[in-house]
mmCIF file of C-alpha atoms in Angstrom:
data_model
loop_
_atom_site.group_PDB
_atom_site.id
_atom_site.type_symbol
_atom_site.label_atom_id
_atom_site.label_comp_id
_atom_site.label_asym_id
_atom_site.label_seq_id
_atom_site.Cartn_x
_atom_site.Cartn_y
_atom_site.Cartn_z
ATOM 1 C CA MET A 19 82.534 88.675 128.868
ATOM 2 C CA PRO A 20 82.159 90.487 125.552
ATOM 3 C CA VAL A 21 83.533 94.010 125.492
ATOM 4 C CA ALA A 22 81.214 96.654 124.027
ATOM 5 C CA SER A 23 82.495 98.584 121.031
ATOM 6 C CA GLN A 24 82.012 102.369 120.936
ATOM 7 C CA VAL A 25 81.925 102.907 117.156
ATOM 8 C CA PRO A 26 80.785 100.915 114.115
ATOM 9 C CA CYS A 27 83.435 98.618 112.736
ATOM 10 C CA ARG A 28 85.326 98.948 109.467
ATOM 11 C CA LEU A 29 85.809 96.052 107.072
ATOM 12 C CA SER A 30 88.657 94.950 104.823
ATOM 13 C CA VAL A 31 88.454 91.900 102.550
ATOM 14 C CA ILE A 32 90.917 89.624 100.761
ATOM 15 C CA LEU A 33 89.616 87.027 98.290
ATOM 16 C CA ALA A 34 91.292 83.710 97.491
ATOM 17 C CA ARG A 35 92.313 83.299 93.849
ATOM 18 C CA ARG A 36 91.396 79.639 93.308
ATOM 19 C CA ALA A 37 88.551 78.951 95.739
ATOM 20 C CA PRO A 38 85.189 80.625 96.490
ATOM 21 C CA ILE A 39 86.338 81.968 99.830
ATOM 22 C CA GLY A 40 87.623 85.182 101.329
ATOM 23 C CA VAL A 41 88.602 86.633 104.677
ATOM 24 C CA VAL A 42 87.015 89.665 106.296
ATOM 25 C CA PHE A 43 88.949 91.820 108.767
ATOM 26 C CA ARG A 44 86.393 93.341 111.122
ATOM 27 C CA ARG A 45 88.039 96.236 112.965
ATOM 28 C CA ALA A 46 86.445 97.706 116.082
ATOM 29 C CA SER A 47 87.571 100.393 118.515
ATOM 30 C CA GLY A 48 90.397 99.840 120.963
ATOM 31 C CA ASN A 49 92.595 98.073 118.368
ATOM 32 C CA TRP A 50 90.309 95.040 118.331
ATOM 33 C CA VAL A 51 90.065 93.088 115.083
ATOM 34 C CA GLN A 52 88.134 89.928 114.242
ATOM 35 C CA LEU A 53 88.782 87.568 111.343
ATOM 36 C CA LEU A 54 85.905 85.893 109.475
ATOM 37 C CA ASN A 55 85.759 83.425 106.610
ATOM 38 C CA TRP A 56 83.422 84.436 103.802
ATOM 39 C CA ARG A 57 82.079 81.662 101.563
ATOM 40 C CA THR A 58 81.423 83.794 98.516
ATOM 41 C CA GLY A 59 79.406 81.205 96.595
ATOM 42 C CA ARG A 60 76.690 81.148 99.281
ATOM 43 C CA ASP A 61 77.446 84.422 101.086
ATOM 44 C CA THR A 62 77.765 82.679 104.443
ATOM 45 C CA PHE A 63 80.283 83.573 107.132
ATOM 46 C CA ASP A 64 82.299 81.718 109.769
ATOM 47 C CA GLU A 65 83.187 83.975 112.689
ATOM 48 C CA GLY A 66 86.726 83.513 113.915
ATOM 49 C CA GLN A 67 89.140 84.920 116.424
ATOM 50 C CA TRP A 68 89.260 88.353 118.022
ATOM 51 C CA PHE A 69 92.733 89.841 118.468
ATOM 52 C CA ARG A 70 93.657 93.034 120.334
ATOM 53 C CA CYS A 71 96.368 94.230 118.036
ATOM 54 C CA LYS A 72 96.869 96.506 115.047
ATOM 55 C CA VAL A 73 96.586 94.283 111.966
ATOM 56 C CA ASP A 74 97.330 95.836 108.575
ATOM 57 C CA ALA A 75 95.148 94.135 105.966
ATOM 58 C CA ASN A 76 96.902 96.106 103.216
ATOM 59 C CA ARG A 77 100.121 94.183 103.898
ATOM 60 C CA SER A 78 98.330 90.843 104.253
ATOM 61 C CA ASP A 79 97.439 88.106 101.772
ATOM 62 C CA LEU A 80 95.438 84.901 101.455
ATOM 63 C CA SER A 81 96.861 81.761 99.870
ATOM 64 C CA PRO A 82 95.260 80.748 96.542
ATOM 65 C CA SER A 83 93.236 77.951 98.184
ATOM 66 C CA GLY A 84 92.268 80.198 101.109
ATOM 67 C CA ASP A 85 93.696 77.941 103.811
ATOM 68 C CA LYS A 86 96.536 80.222 104.975
ATOM 69 C CA LEU A 87 96.746 83.910 105.831
ATOM 70 C CA VAL A 88 99.883 86.024 106.082
ATOM 71 C CA TYR A 89 99.386 89.235 108.041
ATOM 72 C CA PHE A 90 101.343 92.116 109.545
ATOM 73 C CA ALA A 91 100.660 93.063 113.164
ATOM 74 C CA ALA A 92 101.817 95.626 115.698
ATOM 75 C CA SER A 93 101.454 95.651 119.481
ATOM 76 C CA TYR A 94 103.145 98.210 121.671
ATOM 77 C CA ARG A 95 102.489 96.442 124.938
ATOM 78 C CA SER A 96 105.724 95.402 126.654
ATOM 79 C CA ARG A 97 104.813 91.742 127.129
ATOM 80 C CA SER A 98 105.013 91.136 123.371
ATOM 81 C CA ALA A 99 108.631 92.300 123.303
ATOM 82 C CA ASP A 100 109.387 90.304 126.445
ATOM 83 C CA ARG A 101 108.480 87.085 124.627
ATOM 84 C CA GLY A 102 110.826 87.873 121.752
ATOM 85 C CA TYR A 103 108.163 88.947 119.279
ATOM 86 C CA GLY A 104 109.085 92.620 119.233
ATOM 87 C CA GLU A 105 106.566 95.385 118.675
ATOM 88 C CA THR A 106 105.806 94.403 115.071
ATOM 89 C CA TRP A 107 105.851 91.073 113.279
ATOM 90 C CA THR A 108 104.581 89.065 110.315
ATOM 91 C CA ALA A 109 102.715 85.803 110.910
ATOM 92 C CA VAL A 110 101.024 82.986 109.004
ATOM 93 C CA SER A 111 97.810 81.513 110.419
ATOM 94 C CA ARG A 112 94.836 79.353 109.483
ATOM 95 C CA PRO A 113 91.821 81.610 108.883
ATOM 96 C CA PRO A 114 89.543 82.532 110.468
ATOM 97 C CA TYR A 115 92.104 82.506 113.305
ATOM 98 C CA PHE A 116 95.095 84.739 114.018
ATOM 99 C CA THR A 117 97.036 82.218 116.124
ATOM 100 C CA ALA A 118 100.525 82.259 114.603
ATOM 101 C CA LEU A 119 101.902 79.091 113.043
ATOM 102 C CA ALA A 120 104.929 80.836 111.531
ATOM 103 C CA LEU A 121 106.125 84.189 112.872
ATOM 104 C CA TRP A 122 108.916 86.600 111.953
ATOM 105 C CA PRO A 123 109.733 89.409 114.438
ATOM 106 C CA LEU A 124 110.357 92.724 112.675
ATOM 107 C CA GLY A 125 110.474 95.578 115.186
ATOM 108 C CA ASP A 126 109.557 98.474 112.879
ATOM 109 C CA THR A 127 106.915 99.456 110.323
ATOM 110 C CA TRP A 128 109.052 100.096 107.251
ATOM 111 C CA PHE A 129 108.234 96.681 105.854
ATOM 112 C CA GLY A 130 106.121 93.736 107.084
ATOM 113 C CA GLY A 131 103.544 91.319 105.730
ATOM 114 C CA GLY A 132 103.960 89.373 102.523
ATOM 115 C CA LEU A 133 102.397 87.712 99.500
ATOM 116 C CA PHE A 134 101.639 84.099 98.606
ATOM 117 C CA ASP A 135 102.970 83.258 95.142
ATOM 118 C CA ASP A 136 101.237 79.879 95.513
ATOM 119 C CA ASP A 137 99.955 77.750 98.393
ATOM 120 C CA THR A 138 103.438 76.921 99.684
ATOM 121 C CA CYS A 139 105.620 79.814 98.436
ATOM 122 C CA LEU A 140 105.627 82.982 100.533
ATOM 123 C CA ARG A 141 107.330 86.266 99.689
ATOM 124 C CA LEU A 142 108.106 87.793 103.064
ATOM 125 C CA ASN A 143 108.178 91.599 103.049
ATOM 126 C CA HIS A 144 111.218 91.805 105.319
ATOM 127 C CA PRO A 145 114.851 92.668 104.708
ATOM 128 C CA ALA A 146 116.881 89.476 104.469
ATOM 129 C CA TRP A 147 118.596 90.227 107.774
ATOM 130 C CA LYS A 148 115.180 90.316 109.496
ATOM 131 C CA ALA A 149 113.849 87.069 108.040
ATOM 132 C CA GLN A 150 114.608 84.741 110.956
ATOM 133 C CA CYS A 151 111.582 82.850 112.308
ATOM 134 C CA HIS A 152 110.719 82.991 115.979
ATOM 135 C CA PRO A 153 111.987 79.694 117.479
ATOM 136 C CA ASN A 154 108.478 78.741 118.630
ATOM 137 C CA HIS A 155 106.884 79.465 115.249
ATOM 138 C CA PRO A 156 108.775 77.793 112.369
ATOM 139 C CA ALA A 157 107.650 78.126 108.746
ATOM 140 C CA THR A 158 107.042 74.395 108.371
ATOM 141 C CA GLY A 159 106.205 73.398 104.805
ATOM 142 C CA LEU A 160 106.659 76.893 103.371
ATOM 143 C CA HIS A 161 109.272 78.002 100.874
ATOM 144 C CA VAL A 162 110.061 81.528 102.054
ATOM 145 C CA THR A 163 111.880 84.198 100.073
ATOM 146 C CA THR A 164 112.338 87.843 101.019
ATOM 147 C CA ASP A 165 111.299 90.965 99.170
ATOM 148 C CA GLU A 166 111.374 94.620 100.172
ATOM 149 C CA MET A 167 108.096 96.254 99.169
ATOM 150 C CA TYR A 168 108.070 99.789 100.534
ATOM 151 C CA PHE A 169 104.812 101.765 100.748
ATOM 152 C CA TRP A 170 105.674 104.667 98.451
ATOM 153 C CA ASP A 171 107.317 102.623 95.734
ATOM 154 C CA ARG A 172 106.031 99.064 95.549
ATOM 155 C CA SER A 173 103.739 97.965 98.356
ATOM 156 C CA PRO A 174 102.233 94.552 99.164
ATOM 157 C CA LEU A 175 98.819 96.075 98.400
ATOM 158 C CA SER A 176 99.716 97.355 94.929
ATOM 159 C CA GLU A 177 101.539 94.104 94.136
ATOM 160 C CA ARG A 178 98.501 92.089 95.237
ATOM 161 C CA MET A 179 96.112 94.261 93.257
ATOM 162 C CA THR A 180 98.197 93.917 90.084
ATOM 163 C CA ARG A 181 98.424 90.157 90.547
ATOM 164 C CA ASP A 182 94.652 89.929 90.987
ATOM 165 C CA GLY A 183 93.803 91.780 87.784
ATOM 166 C CA TRP A 184 93.765 95.454 88.737
ATOM 167 C CA MET A 185 95.479 97.880 86.351
ATOM 168 C CA LEU A 186 96.965 101.220 87.367
ATOM 169 C CA ARG A 187 95.452 103.813 85.014
ATOM 170 C CA THR A 188 96.565 107.223 86.249
ATOM 171 C CA LYS A 189 99.017 108.514 88.788
ATOM 172 C CA VAL A 190 100.181 111.946 89.852
ATOM 173 C CA LYS A 191 103.744 112.405 91.038
ATOM 174 C CA THR A 192 104.067 113.715 94.573
ATOM 175 C CA ILE A 193 106.352 116.702 95.130
ATOM 176 C CA VAL A 194 108.279 116.822 98.411
ATOM 177 C CA GLY A 195 110.762 119.638 98.915
ATOM 178 C CA GLY A 196 110.708 120.423 95.215
ATOM 179 C CA ARG A 197 111.614 116.832 94.316
ATOM 180 C CA LYS A 198 109.438 114.152 92.735
ATOM 181 C CA ILE A 199 109.293 111.010 94.857
ATOM 182 C CA ALA A 200 108.374 107.492 93.797
ATOM 183 C CA GLY A 201 104.990 107.566 95.498
ATOM 184 C CA THR A 202 101.842 108.461 93.588
ATOM 185 C CA TYR A 203 98.886 110.472 94.858
ATOM 186 C CA PRO A 204 96.152 109.864 94.007
ATOM 187 C CA GLN A 205 95.978 106.627 92.019
ATOM 188 C CA GLN A 206 93.177 105.417 89.770
ATOM 189 C CA TRP A 207 92.893 101.660 89.218
ATOM 190 C CA GLU A 208 90.642 99.632 86.913
ATOM 191 C CA LYS A 209 89.529 95.993 87.010
ATOM 192 C CA PRO A 210 87.274 94.507 84.291
ATOM 193 C CA ASP A 211 84.755 91.809 85.137
ATOM 194 C CA LEU A 212 85.286 88.245 83.890
ATOM 195 C CA LYS A 213 83.567 88.932 80.551
ATOM 196 C CA ALA A 214 85.134 92.386 80.146
ATOM 197 C CA ARG A 215 81.673 93.931 79.785
ATOM 198 C CA ARG A 216 82.007 96.255 82.759
ATOM 199 C CA SER A 217 84.936 97.768 84.625
ATOM 200 C CA LEU A 218 85.252 98.649 88.287
ATOM 201 C CA PHE A 219 87.244 101.842 88.903
ATOM 202 C CA LEU A 220 88.947 102.758 92.175
ATOM 203 C CA HIS A 221 89.602 106.478 91.883
ATOM 204 C CA ASP A 222 91.647 107.527 94.911
ATOM 205 C CA LEU A 223 93.713 104.700 96.368
ATOM 206 C CA ASN A 224 96.484 106.632 98.107
ATOM 207 C CA ASP A 225 94.178 109.465 99.165
ATOM 208 C CA GLY A 226 91.965 106.995 101.029
ATOM 209 C CA LEU A 227 94.914 105.174 102.572
ATOM 210 C CA ILE A 228 96.616 108.323 103.823
ATOM 211 C CA HIS A 229 93.500 109.970 105.238
ATOM 212 C CA HIS A 230 91.813 106.755 106.496
ATOM 213 C CA ARG A 231 88.569 107.402 104.659
ATOM 214 C CA PRO A 232 86.427 105.408 102.223
ATOM 215 C CA PHE A 233 87.477 105.102 98.601
ATOM 216 C CA HIS A 234 85.444 106.334 95.637
ATOM 217 C CA TYR A 235 84.422 103.585 93.211
ATOM 218 C CA SER A 236 82.419 103.506 90.002
ATOM 219 C CA VAL A 237 81.320 100.851 87.515
ATOM 220 C CA VAL A 238 81.460 101.688 83.817
ATOM 221 C CA TYR A 239 79.752 99.860 80.956
ATOM 222 C CA GLY A 240 82.484 98.955 78.496
ATOM 223 C CA LYS A 241 80.853 99.531 75.106
ATOM 224 C CA THR A 242 79.660 103.055 75.822
ATOM 225 C CA ALA A 243 82.006 104.019 78.681
ATOM 226 C CA SER A 244 78.895 105.176 80.543
ATOM 227 C CA GLU A 245 78.804 105.097 84.335
ATOM 228 C CA ILE A 246 76.342 102.566 85.764
ATOM 229 C CA VAL A 247 76.791 103.131 89.480
ATOM 230 C CA ALA A 248 79.096 105.064 91.824
ATOM 231 C CA PHE A 249 79.615 104.559 95.549
ATOM 232 C CA GLU A 250 81.969 105.060 98.488
ATOM 233 C CA ALA A 251 83.341 101.936 100.153
ATOM 234 C CA GLU A 252 86.153 100.603 102.310
ATOM 235 C CA TRP A 253 86.642 97.772 99.795
ATOM 236 C CA ALA A 254 85.116 96.576 96.507
ATOM 237 C CA ASP A 255 85.974 93.865 93.987
ATOM 238 C CA TRP A 256 84.619 91.260 91.606
ATOM 239 C CA ASP A 257 84.491 87.897 93.387
ATOM 240 C CA GLN A 258 85.681 84.571 91.972
ATOM 241 C CA ALA A 259 82.421 84.160 90.015
ATOM 242 C CA GLY A 260 82.599 87.672 88.584
ATOM 243 C CA LYS A 261 79.989 89.163 90.924
ATOM 244 C CA LEU A 262 80.524 92.595 92.450
ATOM 245 C CA ALA A 263 80.627 93.107 96.220
ATOM 246 C CA TYR A 264 81.657 95.971 98.447
ATOM 247 C CA ALA A 265 82.055 96.884 102.131
ATOM 248 C CA SER A 266 80.801 100.114 103.662
ATOM 249 C CA ARG A 267 80.284 101.211 107.293
ATOM 250 C CA GLY A 268 80.604 97.705 108.664
ATOM 251 C CA LYS A 269 78.275 96.070 106.135
ATOM 252 C CA LEU A 270 78.778 93.929 103.025
ATOM 253 C CA PHE A 271 76.727 94.472 99.888
ATOM 254 C CA ARG A 272 76.158 92.755 96.546
ATOM 255 C CA VAL A 273 75.592 94.680 93.321
ATOM 256 C CA THR A 274 73.570 92.967 90.595
ATOM 257 C CA PHE A 275 73.156 94.276 87.080
ATOM 258 C CA THR A 276 70.120 94.212 84.815
ATOM 259 C CA PRO A 277 70.201 91.802 81.842
ATOM 260 C CA ARG A 278 71.494 94.507 79.518
ATOM 261 C CA GLY A 279 74.001 95.511 82.171
ATOM 262 C CA ARG A 280 73.316 99.245 82.118
ATOM 263 C CA SER A 281 71.715 99.645 85.546
ATOM 264 C CA ALA A 282 72.323 98.071 88.935
ATOM 265 C CA GLU A 283 70.641 97.106 92.176
ATOM 266 C CA THR A 284 72.323 96.843 95.579
ATOM 267 C CA ARG A 285 71.405 94.521 98.444
ATOM 268 C CA GLU A 286 72.907 94.023 101.874
ATOM 269 C CA ILE A 287 74.270 90.534 102.587
ATOM 270 C CA ALA A 288 75.817 91.000 106.051
ATOM 271 C CA ASP A 289 75.823 93.550 108.852
ATOM 272 C CA PHE A 290 78.852 93.544 111.163
ATOM 273 C CA SER A 291 78.401 97.145 112.289
ATOM 274 C CA VAL A 292 77.755 96.259 115.940
ATOM 275 C CA ALA A 293 81.140 94.819 116.833
ATOM 276 C CA ARG A 294 81.461 93.279 120.296
ATOM 277 C CA PRO A 295 84.925 91.807 120.901
ATOM 278 C CA ASP A 296 84.796 88.388 122.540
ATOM 279 C CA PRO A 297 88.345 86.970 122.621
ATOM 280 C CA GLN A 298 88.511 83.175 122.615
ATOM 281 C CA PRO A 299 91.373 80.726 121.975
ATOM 282 C CA ALA A 300 91.680 79.129 118.558
ATOM 283 C CA PRO A 301 90.586 75.490 118.193
ATOM 284 C CA GLU A 302 93.309 72.858 118.309
ATOM 285 C CA TRP A 303 93.416 72.339 114.516
ATOM 286 C CA ALA A 304 94.307 76.013 113.986
ATOM 287 C CA THR A 305 97.271 75.993 116.387
ATOM 288 C CA HIS A 306 99.737 73.785 114.512
ATOM 289 C CA TRP A 307 100.870 72.862 111.011
#
């Protein structure tokens, strides 16, 4: 029986680099999260699996073709540790399902997750001595290397953003105990559209991450550097066709620009704000390589 959610959900999105598809993490109360496939060319959605676990989308990634997801998860229920998974782990699955094909137990939150360099090459964000697959979840067909991307210095999120065309524009050094540390707070990032006519600015990356609140975005017209639109969102980006989308308060929106590009209109394309967890097993095709 579906379990009622007490609060509106929050959304995170990762877009594939070489296919018109993305994944949406739909987070509800009680550590429930659902995965959905988003077909960005038609703005249609395939609802996938619910999972009662903490899943960190900021340490996750989608393969270029969109057929594999690497994600970082944490569960502090004892039965996970009893099965040899530990309290935290990284897994690879077939979206929109979380069922692990490959899985690497970790046991802490210092690292975790990873990045796809291509469809078969995975950079696992684990120390080399914690890169052993669970015996029931081998990394069949994947070439796996290890990397150590720590939050304050070089995180999976900042690496993914840079890879996908975002540019770090400003950063302020953080002072701890009179000493500058590697982390930056806040961070402003910029990503031009495909024709470099407009730029999307994310103004407060670390501030939003630390305080778990929406980010501040704006779109600027390139020739005049004039602001076209500003908004708060949990996620925003240009899609594979160069169209702007964003997520706010459990809903997805599209932003379209006038022919001259100096004003914008917003329309809602999906409402996931009433999240009702309904855990179901993955279909057979999503349970094996």
